[in-house]
Each structure stands twice: as structure tokens, then as C-alpha cells.
Amino acid sequence: MIDPSLYYQLAHAISHFNLPGTVFSIERFGSGHINDTYRITTSEKDMPGYILQRINERVFKNVHLLMENMENVTNHLSKKLKDIPGNDPSRESPRLLLTVDQKPYFKDSSGNYWRVFLFVIDSVIFQKTLNSEQAFETGKAIGKFQYLLSDYHGVIHETIPGFHDLEKRLMEFDRAIQLASKKKMQKAGNEVSFVGRKKDQMREMITDLKLKNVALRITHNDTKLNNILFDKQGRALCLIDLDTVMKGYIHYDFGDAIRILANNADEDEPDIQRVSFNLDYFKAFSRGYLEQAKDFLSPAEKKWLAFSPFYMTFIIGLRFLTDYLNGDIYFKTNRVDHNLQRAHVQFRLISLMEGEYDSMREMFR
Ligand code: GN1
Ligand code: MG
């Protein structure tokens, strides 16, 4: 339930957008860790409704530039999709609704930033992978996203500097260790030493990509399963949550998707025994991804695809652990030690993937 003062705030924000009809209902929507998301329905029977989001400006320091990225990227995607037969741009790229004065977002008098997307009719979001076909579809969607943006040469701002930069994340971790309470350091002892043992191995991927002068592309950078829309027939429609679209290595998208999609348990599963790595899903995802990406991938990029889930799972585990030590100031949490549990799951998954690394590499020979 949304309490009356929040409801008033949301209704006020919506009134600044060019939304036909009157608002019928507002409900919380999705399970993102950063922004606040609501589903809006209106009296217009033919309209599938809207998604209203309050952008987390603690995380995204320059909303104006972020929204410029969003407009540029969604325009490029729609244009490209229109040119390729068999695609439906109205369902295969997020669509922003402008404010009454034609702006992509509205800033209220308390400094909150709001934006509205059209809800994609008959679209579904999944928290867990259903089957190998879905893993294949997800791989395809991510490969296609990178392909569609491979000829985008416009401006792309860095919305979160050094987002997947391991050195930056390690520095933040070191700072958190200095400031953390003794109790937290004790509780997180295993995870902290895991970072110490693994960090040099994790550095190898970026070192090699830089050595081989692998160019950055436009990547999504947050490719967890619930950032992908599917239709009711199980076909992947598009990637959503475009706040972190920036220049990056393709490995960020590949690895982050596997981190969620090939873990048989949740990202924050408290019972660590339930975490297991699903090699079939990894293979199906890889097949789908390669179907779309094989023509633009260089050998130097391909070489690290099987390793990328290790890198991304480590980076995100490290961020969860850092946030735990810092007192949960970044990711939304809903229980004590939530971020520590998340870190624990990530590091467990890395250990499990180590046992399958040879089979993972087989996919890219
Ligand atoms: C956040 O916003 P959401 O929930 O899709 C985070 C990602 C993490 C993810 C972990 C901007 O994604 O980087 O991988 O949580 N997004 C940001 O589940 O930090
Ligand atoms: Mg999300």
C-alpha cells in the first residue's frame, strides 16, 4: 500500500507529464535496488499504462546528462529497429513520455527527479530463469542490444564514473575496511579474505584487453534478468533500465547476465547450500549471444567471454561487501546483513564456476 502523502507526491509528479486520461491506480512495481518504480494505470481503456520512476540522484549525480543518454540511445534503437524488417520498435525499446513542456524528466520542488515510460503491453519480467530457451533468448537480447548500438557514434556520458572498474572498486573497499566496525569486520571475515585471495586473478582480464587495445563499445552494464522484458510467448523483447548505458567492454554485459541467470538460487539467498551453477543455462545463453554477436566480436574479445562471469560476479560481490561495511548506504536492503548475504552468494558462485571453467571455455573455441 502507498501511504497518502506519497500518493499525493506521485500524483503531483504524474500531473507534469503528457498523460491522456485520469490516473486510475498507482502501485509499486519491480524490485530494483536503486530507483523507485511505480506502475500507473489510467481511465484510458486502450492504453496499457505507464511506468513512473523516481531517479536515485544519490547514485546518479547528473540526472540531466543521464536523461540525455537515455533519449539518444532510445532514439537510436527505435530508428535501427524500424529499418530491420520483422522488428517492432514500439515494443523492443523503452519509450519515454515527455513532460507537458517537452522535457524528458520533471524535477519537483523538493529536488526529486521523475520520469515516465510507456508500459509495454503484455510484457513480463522474470526474477529467475525458467528454462534453457529463456536463457538463449536472454543471450540473444543482449547480443542484439550491443549490435544495434555498435554504430551509435553520438554522445554517451559516463553516468557513474568507473562503474565496473576493478581498481576503483578495490579502493572503495579498502576505504570501507579502514572505517568498518570490528564487529562487521569479524562477520565479513571470510568474504574479506576471499577478495584478498582472488583480486590479482580478476585483474588479468582488463589488463589483457587493454594490452590488446580492445576498443570500448556501448554496453548496458546492468544486464540482470529482471532488466529484460519478455513477451507472453517467452520471446525477449528488450533491455530496460538504461541508466548505466555507457562505454564498456562487452564482457560486462555477458558476465553480469550469467551471474544472475545461471545461479539456481537468488542473488541474496540466505541458505548458501542452495546456490548452484547451471551450466546448461550458461551454454544456452552463450549460444543466443553468439548468434547475434559473432560478426562483430574480435578474437581478443572472444577470448575472455568465458571468464567474464567471474569478473562481473567478483565486482558486484565486492560492491555488496563494501556497502555492508559502509552501513548499507547504496543498495536498498530489507533485512539485517542483507548485503553481506548478497556478497556471500556471489563469492560462492565464483567458487562453483571454477569447477566448470573448462566446459565454459569450450563454448568459445
Ligand atoms: C543494481 O537497479 P538494479 O537493481 O537493476 C545496480 C547494479 C547491480 C544490481 C545488483 C546503478 O541494479 O549495478 O549489479 O543492483 N545498479 C546500479 O542486483 O548500481
Ligand atoms: Mg532494474
Tab-separated table of C-alpha atoms and ligand atoms in Angstrom:
chain	number	residue	atom	x	y	z
A	1	MET	CA	0.000	0.000	0.000
A	2	ILE	CA	1.137	3.504	-0.783
A	3	ASP	CA	0.544	5.960	2.063
A	4	PRO	CA	-1.491	9.095	1.289
A	5	SER	CA	1.393	11.588	1.414
A	6	LEU	CA	3.462	9.524	-1.034
A	7	TYR	CA	0.397	9.018	-3.230
A	8	TYR	CA	-0.051	12.778	-3.338
A	9	GLN	CA	3.611	13.257	-4.271
A	10	LEU	CA	3.361	10.658	-7.060
A	11	ALA	CA	0.117	12.080	-8.430
A	12	HIS	CA	1.681	15.546	-8.418
A	13	ALA	CA	4.696	14.259	-10.386
A	14	ILE	CA	2.465	12.469	-12.919
A	15	SER	CA	0.425	15.610	-13.493
A	16	HIS	CA	3.501	17.159	-15.142
A	17	PHE	CA	3.593	14.549	-17.905
A	18	ASN	CA	1.593	14.434	-21.088
A	19	LEU	CA	-0.589	11.580	-19.967
A	20	PRO	CA	-4.015	11.166	-21.541
A	21	GLY	CA	-6.937	10.360	-19.224
A	22	THR	CA	-7.038	10.469	-15.455
A	23	VAL	CA	-4.969	8.331	-13.116
A	24	PHE	CA	-6.790	5.203	-12.035
A	25	SER	CA	-4.207	3.429	-9.874
A	26	ILE	CA	-0.605	3.692	-8.694
A	27	GLU	CA	1.267	0.634	-7.436
A	28	ARG	CA	4.837	-0.161	-6.543
A	29	PHE	CA	6.476	-2.104	-9.312
A	30	GLY	CA	9.555	-4.296	-9.804
A	31	SER	CA	12.413	-4.987	-7.449
A	32	GLY	CA	15.267	-2.678	-8.491
A	33	HIS	CA	17.882	-1.847	-5.884
A	34	ILE	CA	18.337	1.804	-6.881
A	35	ASN	CA	15.379	3.778	-8.291
A	36	ASP	CA	11.769	3.766	-7.016
A	37	THR	CA	9.396	2.376	-9.625
A	38	TYR	CA	5.582	2.547	-9.882
A	39	ARG	CA	3.027	1.237	-12.345
A	40	ILE	CA	0.312	3.689	-13.326
A	41	THR	CA	-2.994	2.844	-14.954
A	42	THR	CA	-5.384	5.440	-16.300
A	43	SER	CA	-9.008	5.750	-17.329
A	44	GLU	CA	-7.966	5.343	-20.999
A	45	LYS	CA	-9.014	1.739	-21.645
A	46	ASP	CA	-6.836	1.308	-24.726
A	47	MET	CA	-3.654	2.427	-23.031
A	48	PRO	CA	-1.557	-0.236	-21.290
A	49	GLY	CA	-0.446	2.221	-18.615
A	50	TYR	CA	2.837	3.772	-17.627
A	51	ILE	CA	5.924	3.290	-15.508
A	52	LEU	CA	6.786	6.202	-13.225
A	53	GLN	CA	10.267	6.309	-11.736
A	54	ARG	CA	11.932	8.492	-9.156
A	55	ILE	CA	15.581	8.574	-10.156
A	56	ASN	CA	18.016	7.993	-7.326
A	57	GLU	CA	20.120	11.138	-7.539
A	58	ARG	CA	22.480	9.970	-4.791
A	59	VAL	CA	23.620	7.303	-7.267
A	60	PHE	CA	23.142	9.282	-10.485
A	61	LYS	CA	24.760	12.613	-9.731
A	62	ASN	CA	23.854	14.270	-13.013
A	63	VAL	CA	20.310	13.381	-13.996
A	64	HIS	CA	20.333	15.799	-16.890
A	65	LEU	CA	23.215	14.004	-18.631
A	66	LEU	CA	21.751	10.620	-17.768
A	67	MET	CA	18.483	11.534	-19.440
A	68	GLU	CA	20.357	12.865	-22.463
A	69	ASN	CA	21.936	9.397	-22.807
A	70	MET	CA	18.533	7.801	-22.420
A	71	GLU	CA	16.964	9.915	-25.175
A	72	ASN	CA	19.899	9.421	-27.540
A	73	VAL	CA	20.049	5.684	-27.005
A	74	THR	CA	16.309	5.006	-27.231
A	75	ASN	CA	16.061	7.168	-30.382
A	76	HIS	CA	18.906	5.253	-31.978
A	77	LEU	CA	17.376	1.907	-31.040
A	78	SER	CA	13.950	2.818	-32.437
A	79	LYS	CA	15.448	4.116	-35.671
A	80	LYS	CA	17.520	0.986	-36.186
A	81	LEU	CA	14.622	-1.320	-35.321
A	82	LYS	CA	12.409	0.435	-37.857
A	83	ASP	CA	14.964	-0.304	-40.570
A	84	ILE	CA	15.197	-4.028	-39.803
A	85	PRO	CA	12.198	-5.999	-41.073
A	86	GLY	CA	10.332	-8.093	-38.520
A	87	ASN	CA	11.030	-5.810	-35.574
A	88	ASP	CA	8.519	-3.791	-33.612
A	89	PRO	CA	10.167	-0.590	-32.315
A	90	SER	CA	7.165	0.170	-30.113
A	91	ARG	CA	7.825	-2.975	-28.049
A	92	GLU	CA	11.554	-3.502	-28.490
A	93	SER	CA	12.921	-0.327	-26.971
A	94	PRO	CA	11.819	1.588	-23.858
A	95	ARG	CA	9.724	4.635	-24.792
A	96	LEU	CA	9.902	7.814	-22.757
A	97	LEU	CA	6.899	10.042	-22.315
A	98	LEU	CA	7.786	13.735	-22.257
A	99	THR	CA	6.546	16.280	-19.757
A	100	VAL	CA	3.941	18.865	-20.710
A	101	ASP	CA	6.797	21.219	-21.575
A	102	GLN	CA	8.501	18.564	-23.729
A	103	LYS	CA	11.257	17.616	-21.280
A	104	PRO	CA	12.391	14.019	-20.616
A	105	TYR	CA	12.051	14.395	-16.837
A	106	PHE	CA	10.398	16.545	-14.185
A	107	LYS	CA	12.117	17.942	-11.093
A	108	ASP	CA	9.773	18.675	-8.193
A	109	SER	CA	10.186	21.413	-5.592
A	110	SER	CA	11.860	19.022	-3.130
A	111	GLY	CA	14.505	18.196	-5.728
A	112	ASN	CA	13.178	14.754	-6.733
A	113	TYR	CA	13.607	13.730	-10.356
A	114	TRP	CA	10.783	11.870	-12.108
A	115	ARG	CA	10.388	10.227	-15.499
A	116	VAL	CA	7.683	8.208	-17.215
A	117	PHE	CA	7.855	5.328	-19.696
A	118	LEU	CA	5.040	3.763	-21.670
A	119	PHE	CA	4.267	0.334	-20.249
A	120	VAL	CA	4.840	-2.339	-22.876
A	121	ILE	CA	1.584	-4.225	-23.282
A	122	ASP	CA	1.682	-7.949	-22.435
A	123	SER	CA	5.271	-7.744	-21.237
A	124	VAL	CA	6.609	-9.836	-18.371
A	125	ILE	CA	9.672	-9.648	-16.120
A	126	PHE	CA	11.303	-12.695	-14.529
A	127	GLN	CA	13.365	-12.913	-11.366
A	128	LYS	CA	14.552	-16.471	-12.045
A	129	THR	CA	15.393	-18.294	-15.252
A	130	LEU	CA	12.564	-20.608	-16.349
A	131	ASN	CA	14.395	-22.865	-18.800
A	132	SER	CA	17.198	-23.033	-21.373
A	133	GLU	CA	15.075	-21.403	-24.087
A	134	GLN	CA	14.741	-18.366	-21.880
A	135	ALA	CA	18.495	-18.326	-21.254
A	136	PHE	CA	19.007	-18.488	-25.033
A	137	GLU	CA	16.543	-15.616	-25.572
A	138	THR	CA	18.335	-13.535	-22.948
A	139	GLY	CA	21.688	-14.080	-24.650
A	140	LYS	CA	20.154	-13.050	-27.951
A	141	ALA	CA	18.628	-9.894	-26.475
A	142	ILE	CA	21.950	-8.775	-25.003
A	143	GLY	CA	23.888	-9.552	-28.180
A	144	LYS	CA	21.279	-7.695	-30.209
A	145	PHE	CA	21.388	-4.666	-27.913
A	146	GLN	CA	25.158	-4.410	-28.387
A	147	TYR	CA	24.777	-4.976	-32.121
A	148	LEU	CA	22.114	-2.262	-32.512
A	149	LEU	CA	24.328	0.219	-30.710
A	150	SER	CA	27.529	-0.795	-32.478
A	151	ASP	CA	27.055	2.028	-34.992
A	152	TYR	CA	25.996	4.659	-32.476
A	153	HIS	CA	28.580	7.419	-32.597
A	154	GLY	CA	26.746	10.141	-30.695
A	155	VAL	CA	27.456	11.427	-27.219
A	156	ILE	CA	27.482	8.993	-24.297
A	157	HIS	CA	28.080	10.433	-20.838
A	158	GLU	CA	29.644	8.380	-18.085
A	159	THR	CA	26.687	8.306	-15.686
A	160	ILE	CA	28.614	6.503	-12.926
A	161	PRO	CA	32.365	7.025	-13.266
A	162	GLY	CA	34.388	3.802	-13.145
A	163	PHE	CA	31.243	1.692	-12.736
A	164	HIS	CA	32.941	-1.640	-13.489
A	165	ASP	CA	36.483	-0.510	-12.808
A	166	LEU	CA	38.020	-3.085	-10.503
A	167	GLU	CA	40.794	-0.781	-9.262
A	168	LYS	CA	38.264	1.857	-8.256
A	169	ARG	CA	36.066	-0.732	-6.537
A	170	LEU	CA	39.087	-2.139	-4.680
A	171	MET	CA	40.000	1.346	-3.489
A	172	GLU	CA	36.466	1.882	-2.211
A	173	PHE	CA	36.661	-1.496	-0.483
A	174	ASP	CA	39.993	-0.602	1.192
A	175	ARG	CA	38.482	2.637	2.450
A	176	ALA	CA	35.451	0.770	3.821
A	177	ILE	CA	37.734	-1.674	5.655
A	178	GLN	CA	39.541	1.203	7.353
A	179	LEU	CA	36.270	2.631	8.650
A	180	ALA	CA	34.239	-0.508	9.395
A	181	SER	CA	33.401	-1.600	12.927
A	182	LYS	CA	35.281	-4.551	14.443
A	183	LYS	CA	32.050	-6.491	14.598
A	184	LYS	CA	31.356	-6.100	10.896
A	185	MET	CA	34.926	-6.981	10.002
A	186	GLN	CA	34.584	-10.147	12.061
A	187	LYS	CA	31.288	-11.124	10.495
A	188	ALA	CA	32.627	-10.493	6.993
A	189	GLY	CA	35.976	-12.202	7.649
A	190	ASN	CA	35.550	-14.956	5.026
A	191	GLU	CA	34.376	-12.572	2.314
A	192	VAL	CA	37.143	-10.065	3.045
A	193	SER	CA	39.798	-12.748	2.710
A	194	PHE	CA	38.161	-14.078	-0.484
A	195	VAL	CA	38.719	-10.648	-2.045
A	196	GLY	CA	42.364	-10.710	-0.994
A	197	ARG	CA	42.911	-14.169	-2.487
A	198	LYS	CA	41.168	-13.510	-5.819
A	199	LYS	CA	41.815	-9.908	-6.765
A	200	ASP	CA	45.001	-10.482	-8.779
A	201	GLN	CA	43.390	-13.196	-10.875
A	202	MET	CA	40.435	-10.869	-11.549
A	203	ARG	CA	42.784	-8.140	-12.764
A	204	GLU	CA	44.035	-10.283	-15.660
A	205	MET	CA	41.050	-9.779	-17.960
A	206	ILE	CA	41.178	-5.982	-18.147
A	207	THR	CA	44.974	-5.966	-18.271
A	208	ASP	CA	44.868	-8.186	-21.353
A	209	LEU	CA	42.012	-6.289	-23.036
A	210	LYS	CA	43.961	-3.058	-22.576
A	211	LEU	CA	47.180	-4.643	-23.833
A	212	LYS	CA	45.416	-5.790	-26.987
A	213	ASN	CA	43.861	-2.333	-27.443
A	214	VAL	CA	40.340	-3.739	-27.421
A	215	ALA	CA	38.027	-0.803	-28.060
A	216	LEU	CA	35.197	0.053	-25.714
A	217	ARG	CA	31.705	-0.319	-27.159
A	218	ILE	CA	28.326	0.894	-25.973
A	219	THR	CA	27.198	-1.541	-23.308
A	220	HIS	CA	24.221	-1.781	-20.969
A	221	ASN	CA	26.221	-2.580	-17.821
A	222	ASP	CA	23.336	-3.907	-15.714
A	223	THR	CA	22.084	-6.978	-17.567
A	224	LYS	CA	20.451	-8.934	-14.782
A	225	LEU	CA	17.464	-10.988	-15.856
A	226	ASN	CA	14.910	-8.627	-14.337
A	227	ASN	CA	16.207	-5.813	-16.531
A	228	ILE	CA	14.870	-7.638	-19.597
A	229	LEU	CA	11.282	-7.597	-20.837
A	230	PHE	CA	9.762	-10.761	-22.339
A	231	ASP	CA	6.515	-11.201	-24.207
A	232	LYS	CA	3.895	-13.732	-23.158
A	233	GLN	CA	5.262	-16.259	-25.665
A	234	GLY	CA	8.645	-16.197	-23.953
A	235	ARG	CA	10.465	-14.085	-26.533
A	236	ALA	CA	12.834	-11.452	-25.149
A	237	LEU	CA	11.593	-8.013	-26.173
A	238	CYS	CA	14.172	-5.542	-24.931
A	239	LEU	CA	16.558	-4.409	-22.242
A	240	ILE	CA	15.227	-1.843	-19.800
A	241	ASP	CA	16.932	0.137	-17.007
A	242	LEU	CA	19.144	2.091	-19.393
A	243	ASP	CA	20.649	4.366	-16.710
A	244	THR	CA	24.034	2.717	-16.909
A	245	VAL	CA	24.370	2.534	-20.683
A	246	MET	CA	27.929	3.759	-21.134
A	247	LYS	CA	31.109	2.839	-22.926
A	248	GLY	CA	32.371	-0.508	-21.723
A	249	TYR	CA	33.682	-3.922	-22.594
A	250	ILE	CA	31.099	-6.370	-23.928
A	251	HIS	CA	32.233	-8.680	-21.124
A	252	TYR	CA	30.409	-6.528	-18.579
A	253	ASP	CA	27.044	-7.413	-20.126
A	254	PHE	CA	27.846	-11.043	-20.774
A	255	GLY	CA	29.266	-11.658	-17.306
A	256	ASP	CA	26.601	-9.800	-15.337
A	257	ALA	CA	23.807	-11.669	-17.098
A	258	ILE	CA	25.367	-15.045	-16.261
A	259	ARG	CA	25.836	-14.018	-12.623
A	260	ILE	CA	22.062	-13.972	-12.187
A	261	LEU	CA	20.734	-16.223	-14.910
A	262	ALA	CA	22.962	-19.246	-14.272
A	263	ASN	CA	22.664	-19.144	-10.491
A	264	ASN	CA	19.921	-21.589	-9.498
A	265	ALA	CA	19.327	-19.556	-6.322
A	266	ASP	CA	18.553	-15.881	-5.764
A	267	GLU	CA	21.240	-13.218	-5.687
A	268	ASP	CA	20.603	-12.861	-1.938
A	269	GLU	CA	19.776	-16.470	-0.986
A	270	PRO	CA	20.382	-16.811	2.777
A	271	ASP	CA	20.849	-20.608	2.566
A	272	ILE	CA	24.197	-20.835	0.788
A	273	GLN	CA	23.779	-24.546	0.057
A	274	ARG	CA	21.072	-23.664	-2.433
A	275	VAL	CA	23.466	-21.720	-4.646
A	276	SER	CA	24.482	-23.772	-7.673
A	277	PHE	CA	25.774	-23.007	-11.153
A	278	ASN	CA	23.630	-24.035	-14.100
A	279	LEU	CA	25.992	-24.941	-16.925
A	280	ASP	CA	23.106	-25.636	-19.320
A	281	TYR	CA	21.818	-22.107	-18.892
A	282	PHE	CA	25.325	-20.772	-19.399
A	283	LYS	CA	25.621	-22.705	-22.663
A	284	ALA	CA	22.175	-21.705	-23.924
A	285	PHE	CA	22.862	-18.049	-23.106
A	286	SER	CA	26.220	-18.218	-24.875
A	287	ARG	CA	24.607	-19.700	-27.987
A	288	GLY	CA	21.997	-16.940	-28.095
A	289	TYR	CA	24.608	-14.246	-27.518
A	290	LEU	CA	26.965	-15.574	-30.192
A	291	GLU	CA	24.141	-15.803	-32.712
A	292	GLN	CA	23.864	-12.005	-32.559
A	293	ALA	CA	27.416	-11.020	-31.710
A	294	LYS	CA	29.627	-13.392	-33.666
A	295	ASP	CA	30.078	-10.973	-36.564
A	296	PHE	CA	31.275	-8.045	-34.511
A	297	LEU	CA	33.350	-9.828	-31.858
A	298	SER	CA	37.117	-9.734	-32.205
A	299	PRO	CA	39.264	-12.743	-31.200
A	300	ALA	CA	40.660	-10.726	-28.289
A	301	GLU	CA	37.109	-10.120	-27.017
A	302	LYS	CA	36.041	-13.711	-27.520
A	303	LYS	CA	38.984	-14.976	-25.528
A	304	TRP	CA	37.622	-13.518	-22.301
A	305	LEU	CA	33.900	-14.261	-22.648
A	306	ALA	CA	34.039	-17.425	-20.530
A	307	PHE	CA	35.942	-15.552	-17.848
A	308	SER	CA	33.655	-12.520	-17.809
A	309	PRO	CA	31.123	-14.057	-15.350
A	310	PHE	CA	33.966	-14.436	-12.849
A	311	TYR	CA	34.965	-10.791	-13.262
A	312	MET	CA	31.432	-9.412	-13.005
A	313	THR	CA	30.378	-11.655	-10.141
A	314	PHE	CA	33.503	-10.572	-8.288
A	315	ILE	CA	32.954	-6.853	-8.949
A	316	ILE	CA	29.347	-6.952	-7.790
A	317	GLY	CA	30.152	-9.161	-4.807
A	318	LEU	CA	32.826	-6.650	-3.887
A	319	ARG	CA	30.342	-3.778	-4.145
A	320	PHE	CA	27.824	-5.604	-1.913
A	321	LEU	CA	30.569	-6.306	0.627
A	322	THR	CA	31.786	-2.698	0.554
A	323	ASP	CA	28.243	-1.475	1.082
A	324	TYR	CA	27.806	-3.848	4.016
A	325	LEU	CA	30.975	-2.477	5.628
A	326	ASN	CA	29.852	1.097	4.909
A	327	GLY	CA	26.498	0.551	6.637
A	328	ASP	CA	24.205	-0.113	3.617
A	329	ILE	CA	24.281	3.306	2.062
A	330	TYR	CA	23.984	2.327	-1.615
A	331	PHE	CA	21.838	-0.749	-2.328
A	332	LYS	CA	18.323	-0.979	-0.926
A	333	THR	CA	18.223	-3.635	1.808
A	334	ASN	CA	15.308	-5.219	3.631
A	335	ARG	CA	16.967	-7.267	6.344
A	336	VAL	CA	19.992	-7.253	8.625
A	337	ASP	CA	23.184	-8.410	6.860
A	338	HIS	CA	21.388	-8.373	3.511
A	339	ASN	CA	24.411	-7.010	1.641
A	340	LEU	CA	26.729	-9.491	3.350
A	341	GLN	CA	24.470	-12.348	2.236
A	342	ARG	CA	24.495	-10.981	-1.292
A	343	ALA	CA	28.302	-10.855	-1.274
A	344	HIS	CA	28.455	-14.376	0.142
A	345	VAL	CA	26.259	-15.710	-2.693
A	346	GLN	CA	28.428	-14.004	-5.342
A	347	PHE	CA	31.642	-15.434	-3.964
A	348	ARG	CA	30.130	-18.890	-3.606
A	349	LEU	CA	29.043	-18.749	-7.243
A	350	ILE	CA	32.601	-17.900	-8.296
A	351	SER	CA	33.904	-20.982	-6.485
A	352	LEU	CA	31.272	-23.142	-8.175
A	353	MET	CA	32.045	-21.730	-11.619
A	354	GLU	CA	35.715	-22.537	-11.129
A	355	GLY	CA	34.806	-26.225	-11.264
A	356	GLU	CA	33.115	-25.692	-14.651
A	357	TYR	CA	35.579	-23.330	-16.264
A	358	ASP	CA	36.878	-25.839	-18.819
A	359	SER	CA	33.354	-26.580	-20.054
A	360	MET	CA	32.570	-22.860	-20.121
A	361	ARG	CA	35.595	-22.216	-22.323
A	362	GLU	CA	34.532	-24.982	-24.706
A	363	MET	CA	31.717	-22.708	-25.925
A	364	PHE	CA	34.178	-20.258	-27.466
A	365	ARG	CA	36.731	-22.493	-29.157
B	1	GN1	C1	21.524	-2.540	-9.173
B	1	GN1	O1	18.972	-1.049	-10.303
B	1	GN1	P1	19.135	-2.516	-10.401
B	1	GN1	O2	18.525	-3.231	-9.269
B	1	GN1	O3	18.718	-3.031	-11.768
B	1	GN1	C2	22.860	-1.947	-9.571
B	1	GN1	C3	23.663	-2.955	-10.379
B	1	GN1	C4	23.849	-4.220	-9.571
B	1	GN1	C5	22.493	-4.755	-9.161
B	1	GN1	C6	22.642	-5.935	-8.249
B	1	GN1	C7	23.033	1.586	-10.865
B	1	GN1	O4	20.742	-2.776	-10.330
B	1	GN1	O5	24.935	-2.428	-10.696
B	1	GN1	O6	24.516	-5.198	-10.319
B	1	GN1	O7	21.725	-3.747	-8.470
B	1	GN1	N1	22.649	-0.712	-10.337
B	1	GN1	C8	23.359	0.399	-10.065
B	1	GN1	O8	21.470	-6.659	-8.216
B	1	GN1	O9	24.231	0.422	-9.206
B	2	MG	MG	16.358	-2.948	-12.616
